[in-house]
JSON list of C-alpha atoms in Angstrom, two decimals:
[
{"chain": "A", "resi": 96, "resn": "MET", "atom": "CA", "xyz": [-3.46, -16.43, -18.87]},
{"chain": "A", "resi": 97, "resn": "LYS", "atom": "CA", "xyz": [-6.36, -14.03, -18.27]},
{"chain": "A", "resi": 98, "resn": "TYR", "atom": "CA", "xyz": [-4.45, -11.55, -16.10]},
{"chain": "A", "resi": 99, "resn": "GLY", "atom": "CA", "xyz": [-0.92, -12.60, -16.95]},
{"chain": "A", "resi": 100, "resn": "ASN", "atom": "CA", "xyz": [1.41, -15.51, -16.22]},
{"chain": "A", "resi": 101, "resn": "THR", "atom": "CA", "xyz": [2.88, -14.16, -12.98]},
{"chain": "A", "resi": 102, "resn": "PHE", "atom": "CA", "xyz": [-0.49, -13.57, -11.37]},
{"chain": "A", "resi": 103, "resn": "ALA", "atom": "CA", "xyz": [-1.68, -17.05, -12.37]},
{"chain": "A", "resi": 104, "resn": "VAL", "atom": "CA", "xyz": [1.32, -18.68, -10.68]},
{"chain": "A", "resi": 105, "resn": "TRP", "atom": "CA", "xyz": [1.00, -16.52, -7.54]},
{"chain": "A", "resi": 106, "resn": "ARG", "atom": "CA", "xyz": [-2.74, -17.22, -7.30]},
{"chain": "A", "resi": 107, "resn": "ASP", "atom": "CA", "xyz": [-2.40, -20.97, -7.86]},
{"chain": "A", "resi": 108, "resn": "ASN", "atom": "CA", "xyz": [0.25, -21.16, -5.14]},
{"chain": "A", "resi": 109, "resn": "ALA", "atom": "CA", "xyz": [-1.69, -19.12, -2.57]},
{"chain": "A", "resi": 110, "resn": "PRO", "atom": "CA", "xyz": [-3.58, -21.72, -0.49]},
{"chain": "A", "resi": 111, "resn": "ALA", "atom": "CA", "xyz": [-6.04, -19.13, 0.82]},
{"chain": "A", "resi": 112, "resn": "TRP", "atom": "CA", "xyz": [-7.16, -17.89, -2.60]},
{"chain": "A", "resi": 113, "resn": "PRO", "atom": "CA", "xyz": [-10.46, -19.87, -2.72]},
{"chain": "A", "resi": 114, "resn": "ALA", "atom": "CA", "xyz": [-11.34, -18.68, 0.80]},
{"chain": "A", "resi": 115, "resn": "TYR", "atom": "CA", "xyz": [-10.91, -15.11, -0.49]},
{"chain": "A", "resi": 116, "resn": "SER", "atom": "CA", "xyz": [-12.59, -15.34, -3.89]},
{"chain": "A", "resi": 117, "resn": "LEU", "atom": "CA", "xyz": [-15.48, -17.53, -2.66]},
{"chain": "A", "resi": 118, "resn": "HIS", "atom": "CA", "xyz": [-15.90, -15.93, 0.77]},
{"chain": "A", "resi": 119, "resn": "LYS", "atom": "CA", "xyz": [-19.31, -15.82, 2.46]},
{"chain": "A", "resi": 120, "resn": "PHE", "atom": "CA", "xyz": [-19.40, -12.05, 1.82]},
{"chain": "A", "resi": 121, "resn": "VAL", "atom": "CA", "xyz": [-18.85, -12.66, -1.90]},
{"chain": "A", "resi": 122, "resn": "ARG", "atom": "CA", "xyz": [-21.51, -15.35, -2.02]},
{"chain": "A", "resi": 123, "resn": "GLY", "atom": "CA", "xyz": [-23.91, -12.95, -0.30]},
{"chain": "A", "resi": 124, "resn": "LEU", "atom": "CA", "xyz": [-23.32, -10.39, -3.03]},
{"chain": "A", "resi": 125, "resn": "GLY", "atom": "CA", "xyz": [-24.21, -12.97, -5.64]},
{"chain": "A", "resi": 126, "resn": "ASP", "atom": "CA", "xyz": [-27.37, -14.37, -4.08]},
{"chain": "A", "resi": 127, "resn": "GLY", "atom": "CA", "xyz": [-28.56, -11.16, -2.42]},
{"chain": "A", "resi": 128, "resn": "THR", "atom": "CA", "xyz": [-28.40, -12.53, 1.14]},
{"chain": "A", "resi": 129, "resn": "LEU", "atom": "CA", "xyz": [-25.73, -10.06, 2.30]},
{"chain": "A", "resi": 130, "resn": "PRO", "atom": "CA", "xyz": [-27.42, -7.70, 4.81]},
{"chain": "A", "resi": 131, "resn": "HIS", "atom": "CA", "xyz": [-27.55, -4.14, 3.46]},
{"chain": "A", "resi": 132, "resn": "ASP", "atom": "CA", "xyz": [-26.06, -2.68, 6.65]},
{"chain": "A", "resi": 133, "resn": "ALA", "atom": "CA", "xyz": [-23.07, -5.00, 6.23]},
{"chain": "A", "resi": 134, "resn": "PHE", "atom": "CA", "xyz": [-22.69, -3.82, 2.63]},
{"chain": "A", "resi": 135, "resn": "LEU", "atom": "CA", "xyz": [-22.76, -0.15, 3.63]},
{"chain": "A", "resi": 136, "resn": "HIS", "atom": "CA", "xyz": [-20.28, -0.83, 6.44]},
{"chain": "A", "resi": 137, "resn": "TYR", "atom": "CA", "xyz": [-18.00, -2.54, 3.92]},
{"chain": "A", "resi": 138, "resn": "LEU", "atom": "CA", "xyz": [-18.33, 0.38, 1.47]},
{"chain": "A", "resi": 139, "resn": "LYS", "atom": "CA", "xyz": [-17.36, 2.92, 4.13]},
{"chain": "A", "resi": 140, "resn": "GLN", "atom": "CA", "xyz": [-14.31, 0.91, 5.12]},
{"chain": "A", "resi": 141, "resn": "ASP", "atom": "CA", "xyz": [-13.44, 0.21, 1.49]},
{"chain": "A", "resi": 142, "resn": "TYR", "atom": "CA", "xyz": [-13.62, 3.94, 0.70]},
{"chain": "A", "resi": 143, "resn": "VAL", "atom": "CA", "xyz": [-10.89, 4.54, 3.30]},
{"chain": "A", "resi": 144, "resn": "PHE", "atom": "CA", "xyz": [-9.01, 1.49, 2.00]},
{"chain": "A", "resi": 145, "resn": "LEU", "atom": "CA", "xyz": [-9.09, 2.83, -1.57]},
{"chain": "A", "resi": 146, "resn": "ILE", "atom": "CA", "xyz": [-7.65, 6.17, -0.44]},
{"chain": "A", "resi": 147, "resn": "HIS", "atom": "CA", "xyz": [-4.58, 4.36, 0.89]},
{"chain": "A", "resi": 148, "resn": "PHE", "atom": "CA", "xyz": [-4.57, 1.92, -2.02]},
{"chain": "A", "resi": 149, "resn": "SER", "atom": "CA", "xyz": [-4.47, 4.84, -4.46]},
{"chain": "A", "resi": 150, "resn": "ARG", "atom": "CA", "xyz": [-1.48, 6.21, -2.57]},
{"chain": "A", "resi": 151, "resn": "ALA", "atom": "CA", "xyz": [0.21, 2.82, -2.85]},
{"chain": "A", "resi": 152, "resn": "TRP", "atom": "CA", "xyz": [-0.33, 2.79, -6.62]},
{"chain": "A", "resi": 153, "resn": "ALA", "atom": "CA", "xyz": [1.00, 6.34, -6.80]},
{"chain": "A", "resi": 154, "resn": "LEU", "atom": "CA", "xyz": [4.08, 5.04, -4.99]},
{"chain": "A", "resi": 155, "resn": "ALA", "atom": "CA", "xyz": [4.42, 2.45, -7.77]},
{"chain": "A", "resi": 156, "resn": "ILE", "atom": "CA", "xyz": [4.97, 5.32, -10.19]},
{"chain": "A", "resi": 157, "resn": "THR", "atom": "CA", "xyz": [8.00, 6.46, -8.20]},
{"chain": "A", "resi": 158, "resn": "LYS", "atom": "CA", "xyz": [9.31, 2.87, -8.03]},
{"chain": "A", "resi": 159, "resn": "ALA", "atom": "CA", "xyz": [9.00, 2.35, -11.79]},
{"chain": "A", "resi": 160, "resn": "ASP", "atom": "CA", "xyz": [12.05, 2.03, -14.03]},
{"chain": "A", "resi": 161, "resn": "THR", "atom": "CA", "xyz": [10.40, 2.85, -17.35]},
{"chain": "A", "resi": 162, "resn": "VAL", "atom": "CA", "xyz": [7.83, 5.27, -18.74]},
{"chain": "A", "resi": 163, "resn": "GLU", "atom": "CA", "xyz": [5.63, 2.30, -19.66]},
{"chain": "A", "resi": 164, "resn": "GLU", "atom": "CA", "xyz": [5.62, 1.10, -16.05]},
{"chain": "A", "resi": 165, "resn": "MET", "atom": "CA", "xyz": [4.77, 4.63, -14.95]},
{"chain": "A", "resi": 166, "resn": "ARG", "atom": "CA", "xyz": [1.93, 4.84, -17.48]},
{"chain": "A", "resi": 167, "resn": "LEU", "atom": "CA", "xyz": [0.36, 1.55, -16.40]},
{"chain": "A", "resi": 168, "resn": "ALA", "atom": "CA", "xyz": [0.59, 2.46, -12.71]},
{"chain": "A", "resi": 169, "resn": "ALA", "atom": "CA", "xyz": [-0.88, 5.92, -13.39]},
{"chain": "A", "resi": 170, "resn": "GLY", "atom": "CA", "xyz": [-3.77, 4.34, -15.28]},
{"chain": "A", "resi": 171, "resn": "THR", "atom": "CA", "xyz": [-4.59, 2.20, -12.26]},
{"chain": "A", "resi": 172, "resn": "VAL", "atom": "CA", "xyz": [-4.56, 5.26, -9.98]},
{"chain": "A", "resi": 173, "resn": "ASN", "atom": "CA", "xyz": [-7.01, 6.92, -12.35]},
{"chain": "A", "resi": 174, "resn": "GLY", "atom": "CA", "xyz": [-9.32, 3.89, -12.29]},
{"chain": "A", "resi": 175, "resn": "LEU", "atom": "CA", "xyz": [-9.28, 3.76, -8.51]},
{"chain": "A", "resi": 176, "resn": "ILE", "atom": "CA", "xyz": [-10.03, 7.44, -7.98]},
{"chain": "A", "resi": 177, "resn": "ASN", "atom": "CA", "xyz": [-12.43, 8.12, -10.83]},
{"chain": "A", "resi": 178, "resn": "GLU", "atom": "CA", "xyz": [-14.30, 4.80, -10.99]},
{"chain": "A", "resi": 179, "resn": "GLU", "atom": "CA", "xyz": [-14.09, 2.67, -7.85]},
{"chain": "A", "resi": 180, "resn": "ILE", "atom": "CA", "xyz": [-14.19, 5.51, -5.32]},
{"chain": "A", "resi": 181, "resn": "ALA", "atom": "CA", "xyz": [-16.93, 7.22, -7.35]},
{"chain": "A", "resi": 182, "resn": "LEU", "atom": "CA", "xyz": [-19.08, 4.08, -7.05]},
{"chain": "A", "resi": 183, "resn": "HIS", "atom": "CA", "xyz": [-18.69, 4.07, -3.28]},
{"chain": "A", "resi": 184, "resn": "ILE", "atom": "CA", "xyz": [-19.61, 7.76, -3.05]},
{"chain": "A", "resi": 185, "resn": "LYS", "atom": "CA", "xyz": [-22.70, 7.25, -5.24]},
{"chain": "A", "resi": 186, "resn": "THR", "atom": "CA", "xyz": [-23.96, 4.14, -3.42]},
{"chain": "A", "resi": 187, "resn": "CYS", "atom": "CA", "xyz": [-23.45, 5.63, 0.03]},
{"chain": "A", "resi": 188, "resn": "ALA", "atom": "CA", "xyz": [-25.06, 8.93, -1.02]},
{"chain": "A", "resi": 189, "resn": "GLU", "atom": "CA", "xyz": [-28.17, 6.99, -1.99]},
{"chain": "A", "resi": 190, "resn": "ALA", "atom": "CA", "xyz": [-28.24, 5.68, 1.59]},
{"chain": "A", "resi": 191, "resn": "GLY", "atom": "CA", "xyz": [-27.83, 9.19, 3.05]},
{"chain": "A", "resi": 192, "resn": "ILE", "atom": "CA", "xyz": [-24.07, 8.96, 3.72]},
{"chain": "A", "resi": 193, "resn": "ASP", "atom": "CA", "xyz": [-22.18, 11.93, 2.26]},
{"chain": "A", "resi": 194, "resn": "GLU", "atom": "CA", "xyz": [-18.52, 11.97, 1.19]},
{"chain": "A", "resi": 195, "resn": "ALA", "atom": "CA", "xyz": [-17.41, 13.97, 4.23]},
{"chain": "A", "resi": 196, "resn": "THR", "atom": "CA", "xyz": [-18.81, 11.21, 6.45]},
{"chain": "A", "resi": 197, "resn": "LEU", "atom": "CA", "xyz": [-17.09, 8.60, 4.31]},
{"chain": "A", "resi": 198, "resn": "PHE", "atom": "CA", "xyz": [-13.73, 10.36, 4.58]},
{"chain": "A", "resi": 199, "resn": "ALA", "atom": "CA", "xyz": [-14.14, 10.62, 8.36]},
{"chain": "A", "resi": 200, "resn": "THR", "atom": "CA", "xyz": [-14.80, 6.88, 8.73]},
{"chain": "A", "resi": 201, "resn": "GLN", "atom": "CA", "xyz": [-12.66, 5.39, 11.48]},
{"chain": "A", "resi": 202, "resn": "GLU", "atom": "CA", "xyz": [-10.52, 2.57, 10.11]},
{"chain": "A", "resi": 203, "resn": "ARG", "atom": "CA", "xyz": [-11.17, -0.85, 11.50]},
{"chain": "A", "resi": 204, "resn": "GLN", "atom": "CA", "xyz": [-8.16, -2.85, 12.63]},
{"chain": "A", "resi": 205, "resn": "GLU", "atom": "CA", "xyz": [-8.42, -5.22, 9.67]},
{"chain": "A", "resi": 206, "resn": "ASN", "atom": "CA", "xyz": [-8.43, -2.30, 7.27]},
{"chain": "A", "resi": 207, "resn": "LEU", "atom": "CA", "xyz": [-5.44, -0.63, 8.88]},
{"chain": "A", "resi": 208, "resn": "ALA", "atom": "CA", "xyz": [-3.45, -3.87, 8.92]},
{"chain": "A", "resi": 209, "resn": "TYR", "atom": "CA", "xyz": [-4.00, -4.45, 5.20]},
{"chain": "A", "resi": 210, "resn": "THR", "atom": "CA", "xyz": [-3.35, -0.93, 3.92]},
{"chain": "A", "resi": 211, "resn": "ARG", "atom": "CA", "xyz": [-0.23, -0.45, 6.02]},
{"chain": "A", "resi": 212, "resn": "TYR", "atom": "CA", "xyz": [1.10, -3.84, 4.93]},
{"chain": "A", "resi": 213, "resn": "VAL", "atom": "CA", "xyz": [0.79, -2.79, 1.30]},
{"chain": "A", "resi": 214, "resn": "LEU", "atom": "CA", "xyz": [2.32, 0.64, 1.87]},
{"chain": "A", "resi": 215, "resn": "ASP", "atom": "CA", "xyz": [5.19, -0.87, 3.87]},
{"chain": "A", "resi": 216, "resn": "ALA", "atom": "CA", "xyz": [5.87, -3.31, 1.03]},
{"chain": "A", "resi": 217, "resn": "GLY", "atom": "CA", "xyz": [6.33, -0.32, -1.25]},
{"chain": "A", "resi": 218, "resn": "HIS", "atom": "CA", "xyz": [8.34, 1.84, 1.11]},
{"chain": "A", "resi": 219, "resn": "SER", "atom": "CA", "xyz": [10.69, -0.94, 2.27]},
{"chain": "A", "resi": 220, "resn": "GLY", "atom": "CA", "xyz": [10.96, -2.86, -1.01]},
{"chain": "A", "resi": 221, "resn": "ASP", "atom": "CA", "xyz": [11.04, -2.25, -4.74]},
{"chain": "A", "resi": 222, "resn": "LEU", "atom": "CA", "xyz": [8.31, -2.28, -7.40]},
{"chain": "A", "resi": 223, "resn": "LEU", "atom": "CA", "xyz": [8.07, -6.10, -7.35]},
{"chain": "A", "resi": 224, "resn": "ASP", "atom": "CA", "xyz": [7.43, -6.17, -3.60]},
{"chain": "A", "resi": 225, "resn": "LEU", "atom": "CA", "xyz": [4.73, -3.54, -4.02]},
{"chain": "A", "resi": 226, "resn": "LEU", "atom": "CA", "xyz": [3.05, -5.26, -6.97]},
{"chain": "A", "resi": 227, "resn": "ALA", "atom": "CA", "xyz": [2.97, -8.61, -5.17]},
{"chain": "A", "resi": 228, "resn": "ALA", "atom": "CA", "xyz": [1.13, -6.95, -2.28]},
{"chain": "A", "resi": 229, "resn": "LEU", "atom": "CA", "xyz": [-1.23, -5.00, -4.58]},
{"chain": "A", "resi": 230, "resn": "ALA", "atom": "CA", "xyz": [-2.17, -7.82, -6.96]},
{"chain": "A", "resi": 231, "resn": "PRO", "atom": "CA", "xyz": [-4.66, -9.81, -4.84]},
{"chain": "A", "resi": 232, "resn": "CYS", "atom": "CA", "xyz": [-7.02, -6.86, -4.52]},
{"chain": "A", "resi": 233, "resn": "VAL", "atom": "CA", "xyz": [-6.92, -5.67, -8.14]},
{"chain": "A", "resi": 234, "resn": "MET", "atom": "CA", "xyz": [-7.03, -9.07, -9.81]},
{"chain": "A", "resi": 235, "resn": "GLY", "atom": "CA", "xyz": [-9.17, -10.70, -7.15]},
{"chain": "A", "resi": 236, "resn": "TYR", "atom": "CA", "xyz": [-11.97, -8.18, -7.61]},
{"chain": "A", "resi": 237, "resn": "GLY", "atom": "CA", "xyz": [-11.79, -8.67, -11.37]},
{"chain": "A", "resi": 238, "resn": "GLU", "atom": "CA", "xyz": [-12.05, -12.43, -10.95]},
{"chain": "A", "resi": 239, "resn": "ILE", "atom": "CA", "xyz": [-14.86, -12.11, -8.40]},
{"chain": "A", "resi": 240, "resn": "GLY", "atom": "CA", "xyz": [-16.77, -9.63, -10.55]},
{"chain": "A", "resi": 241, "resn": "SER", "atom": "CA", "xyz": [-16.60, -11.89, -13.62]},
{"chain": "A", "resi": 242, "resn": "HIS", "atom": "CA", "xyz": [-17.66, -14.94, -11.63]},
{"chain": "A", "resi": 243, "resn": "LEU", "atom": "CA", "xyz": [-20.59, -13.21, -9.95]},
{"chain": "A", "resi": 244, "resn": "ALA", "atom": "CA", "xyz": [-21.80, -11.65, -13.21]},
{"chain": "A", "resi": 245, "resn": "ALA", "atom": "CA", "xyz": [-22.07, -15.16, -14.66]},
{"chain": "A", "resi": 246, "resn": "THR", "atom": "CA", "xyz": [-23.54, -16.90, -11.61]},
{"chain": "A", "resi": 247, "resn": "LYS", "atom": "CA", "xyz": [-25.55, -14.34, -9.58]},
{"chain": "A", "resi": 248, "resn": "THR", "atom": "CA", "xyz": [-29.12, -15.24, -8.67]},
{"chain": "A", "resi": 249, "resn": "SER", "atom": "CA", "xyz": [-30.08, -11.78, -7.40]},
{"chain": "A", "resi": 250, "resn": "ASP", "atom": "CA", "xyz": [-29.74, -8.22, -8.67]},
{"chain": "A", "resi": 251, "resn": "SER", "atom": "CA", "xyz": [-29.54, -6.69, -5.19]},
{"chain": "A", "resi": 252, "resn": "TYR", "atom": "CA", "xyz": [-25.86, -5.88, -5.64]},
{"chain": "A", "resi": 253, "resn": "ALA", "atom": "CA", "xyz": [-25.81, -5.81, -9.44]},
{"chain": "A", "resi": 254, "resn": "GLU", "atom": "CA", "xyz": [-24.22, -2.34, -9.62]},
{"chain": "A", "resi": 255, "resn": "TRP", "atom": "CA", "xyz": [-21.24, -3.46, -7.53]},
{"chain": "A", "resi": 256, "resn": "ILE", "atom": "CA", "xyz": [-20.90, -6.69, -9.51]},
{"chain": "A", "resi": 257, "resn": "ASN", "atom": "CA", "xyz": [-21.18, -4.91, -12.86]},
{"chain": "A", "resi": 258, "resn": "THR", "atom": "CA", "xyz": [-18.47, -2.44, -11.89]},
{"chain": "A", "resi": 259, "resn": "TYR", "atom": "CA", "xyz": [-15.89, -5.20, -11.44]},
{"chain": "A", "resi": 260, "resn": "ALA", "atom": "CA", "xyz": [-17.20, -7.33, -14.31]},
{"chain": "A", "resi": 261, "resn": "SER", "atom": "CA", "xyz": [-17.16, -4.36, -16.69]},
{"chain": "A", "resi": 262, "resn": "ALA", "atom": "CA", "xyz": [-14.91, -4.23, -19.72]},
{"chain": "A", "resi": 263, "resn": "GLU", "atom": "CA", "xyz": [-13.25, -1.15, -18.21]},
{"chain": "A", "resi": 264, "resn": "TYR", "atom": "CA", "xyz": [-12.28, -2.87, -14.98]},
{"chain": "A", "resi": 265, "resn": "GLN", "atom": "CA", "xyz": [-11.25, -6.06, -16.78]},
{"chain": "A", "resi": 266, "resn": "GLN", "atom": "CA", "xyz": [-8.95, -3.90, -18.89]},
{"chain": "A", "resi": 267, "resn": "VAL", "atom": "CA", "xyz": [-7.40, -2.52, -15.70]},
{"chain": "A", "resi": 268, "resn": "CYS", "atom": "CA", "xyz": [-6.73, -6.11, -14.57]},
{"chain": "A", "resi": 269, "resn": "HIS", "atom": "CA", "xyz": [-5.23, -6.95, -17.95]},
{"chain": "A", "resi": 270, "resn": "ASP", "atom": "CA", "xyz": [-3.00, -3.87, -17.85]},
{"chain": "A", "resi": 271, "resn": "VAL", "atom": "CA", "xyz": [-1.83, -4.66, -14.32]},
{"chain": "A", "resi": 272, "resn": "GLY", "atom": "CA", "xyz": [-1.03, -8.19, -15.47]},
{"chain": "A", "resi": 273, "resn": "VAL", "atom": "CA", "xyz": [1.08, -6.76, -18.28]},
{"chain": "A", "resi": 274, "resn": "LEU", "atom": "CA", "xyz": [2.80, -4.45, -15.81]},
{"chain": "A", "resi": 275, "resn": "ILE", "atom": "CA", "xyz": [3.60, -7.30, -13.41]},
{"chain": "A", "resi": 276, "resn": "ASP", "atom": "CA", "xyz": [4.85, -9.68, -16.12]},
{"chain": "A", "resi": 277, "resn": "GLY", "atom": "CA", "xyz": [7.04, -6.96, -17.63]},
{"chain": "A", "resi": 278, "resn": "ALA", "atom": "CA", "xyz": [8.42, -5.83, -14.28]},
{"chain": "A", "resi": 279, "resn": "ILE", "atom": "CA", "xyz": [9.23, -9.42, -13.31]},
{"chain": "A", "resi": 280, "resn": "ALA", "atom": "CA", "xyz": [10.98, -10.14, -16.63]},
{"chain": "A", "resi": 281, "resn": "ARG", "atom": "CA", "xyz": [12.91, -6.86, -16.51]},
{"chain": "A", "resi": 282, "resn": "ARG", "atom": "CA", "xyz": [14.23, -7.48, -12.99]},
{"chain": "A", "resi": 283, "resn": "LEU", "atom": "CA", "xyz": [14.39, -11.27, -12.63]},
{"chain": "A", "resi": 284, "resn": "GLY", "atom": "CA", "xyz": [14.98, -12.45, -16.20]},
{"chain": "A", "resi": 285, "resn": "ASN", "atom": "CA", "xyz": [13.31, -15.14, -18.27]},
{"chain": "A", "resi": 286, "resn": "ASP", "atom": "CA", "xyz": [13.20, -17.73, -15.49]},
{"chain": "A", "resi": 287, "resn": "PRO", "atom": "CA", "xyz": [11.90, -15.72, -12.52]},
{"chain": "A", "resi": 288, "resn": "MET", "atom": "CA", "xyz": [10.91, -18.76, -10.46]},
{"chain": "A", "resi": 289, "resn": "ALA", "atom": "CA", "xyz": [14.60, -19.67, -10.29]},
{"chain": "A", "resi": 290, "resn": "SER", "atom": "CA", "xyz": [15.38, -16.32, -8.70]},
{"chain": "A", "resi": 291, "resn": "PRO", "atom": "CA", "xyz": [16.16, -16.27, -4.97]},
{"chain": "A", "resi": 292, "resn": "ARG", "atom": "CA", "xyz": [13.55, -13.51, -4.69]},
{"chain": "A", "resi": 293, "resn": "TRP", "atom": "CA", "xyz": [10.65, -15.58, -6.01]},
{"chain": "A", "resi": 294, "resn": "ALA", "atom": "CA", "xyz": [9.68, -17.24, -2.72]},
{"chain": "A", "resi": 295, "resn": "ALA", "atom": "CA", "xyz": [9.52, -13.89, -0.92]},
{"chain": "A", "resi": 296, "resn": "LEU", "atom": "CA", "xyz": [7.32, -12.41, -3.65]},
{"chain": "A", "resi": 297, "resn": "GLN", "atom": "CA", "xyz": [5.00, -15.41, -3.51]},
{"chain": "A", "resi": 298, "resn": "ALA", "atom": "CA", "xyz": [4.84, -15.01, 0.28]},
{"chain": "A", "resi": 299, "resn": "ARG", "atom": "CA", "xyz": [3.91, -11.32, -0.07]},
{"chain": "A", "resi": 300, "resn": "PHE", "atom": "CA", "xyz": [1.08, -12.22, -2.42]},
{"chain": "A", "resi": 301, "resn": "ALA", "atom": "CA", "xyz": [-0.12, -14.96, -0.07]},
{"chain": "A", "resi": 302, "resn": "MET", "atom": "CA", "xyz": [-0.10, -12.61, 2.94]},
{"chain": "A", "resi": 303, "resn": "ALA", "atom": "CA", "xyz": [-2.06, -9.94, 1.07]},
{"chain": "A", "resi": 304, "resn": "THR", "atom": "CA", "xyz": [-4.60, -12.64, 0.14]},
{"chain": "A", "resi": 305, "resn": "GLN", "atom": "CA", "xyz": [-4.98, -13.52, 3.83]},
{"chain": "A", "resi": 306, "resn": "LEU", "atom": "CA", "xyz": [-5.53, -9.86, 4.62]},
{"chain": "A", "resi": 307, "resn": "GLU", "atom": "CA", "xyz": [-8.25, -9.73, 1.95]},
{"chain": "A", "resi": 308, "resn": "ILE", "atom": "CA", "xyz": [-10.04, -12.54, 3.79]},
{"chain": "A", "resi": 309, "resn": "GLY", "atom": "CA", "xyz": [-9.80, -10.51, 6.98]},
{"chain": "A", "resi": 310, "resn": "PHE", "atom": "CA", "xyz": [-11.35, -7.56, 5.14]},
{"chain": "A", "resi": 311, "resn": "TRP", "atom": "CA", "xyz": [-14.34, -9.66, 4.04]},
{"chain": "A", "resi": 312, "resn": "ASP", "atom": "CA", "xyz": [-14.70, -11.00, 7.60]},
{"chain": "A", "resi": 313, "resn": "MET", "atom": "CA", "xyz": [-14.76, -7.41, 8.84]},
{"chain": "A", "resi": 314, "resn": "GLY", "atom": "CA", "xyz": [-17.43, -6.57, 6.30]},
{"chain": "A", "resi": 315, "resn": "LEU", "atom": "CA", "xyz": [-19.74, -9.16, 7.81]},
{"chain": "A", "resi": 316, "resn": "ASN", "atom": "CA", "xyz": [-19.45, -7.53, 11.24]},
{"chain": "A", "resi": 317, "resn": "PRO", "atom": "CA", "xyz": [-20.64, -3.90, 11.10]}
]
């Protein structure tokens, strides 16, 4: 599987996945019809989101049981801070929005609901709970980036698309898939779907996917 076996099962059993990965916002990125003010609004909110998301991945380091788990989680934190957030800063700067303004952005309700859900999963649960809540964003953007790179009919948002379609970001998705598969096997054994925890992990993934849809909806309404 492209991003690992666990992710593939979670994705295929999340009914809302197509509504997330093929959302109107996503389609607008691909064909260039997304209004630029909506894109900038999304970037400002996503900058704040990524601050909290980076903290959640940092929390994964403290939840890890092995050095390898710690290394993979730390690599994702690095990618978020030094690549994704850097893209947002650059794109917004070109539109006259500096980083201080970005950092001062007031969180929209949809943003707050999603980030706090993920952080709560980590604080109240273990590494598996946290990874199930984190996976839709990381892997979803990789899947969306690859799809748009192959199907886009406009270059209006090519920089955003190329970031998530890049070999570097795809490697992040691969590494996270390895982390999830290893963490699942280490804690739930060779038949994780038989574990009494499996349904709850699937439900966490499905809820985070729903919250991703809410984030796209928010992006369309500056």
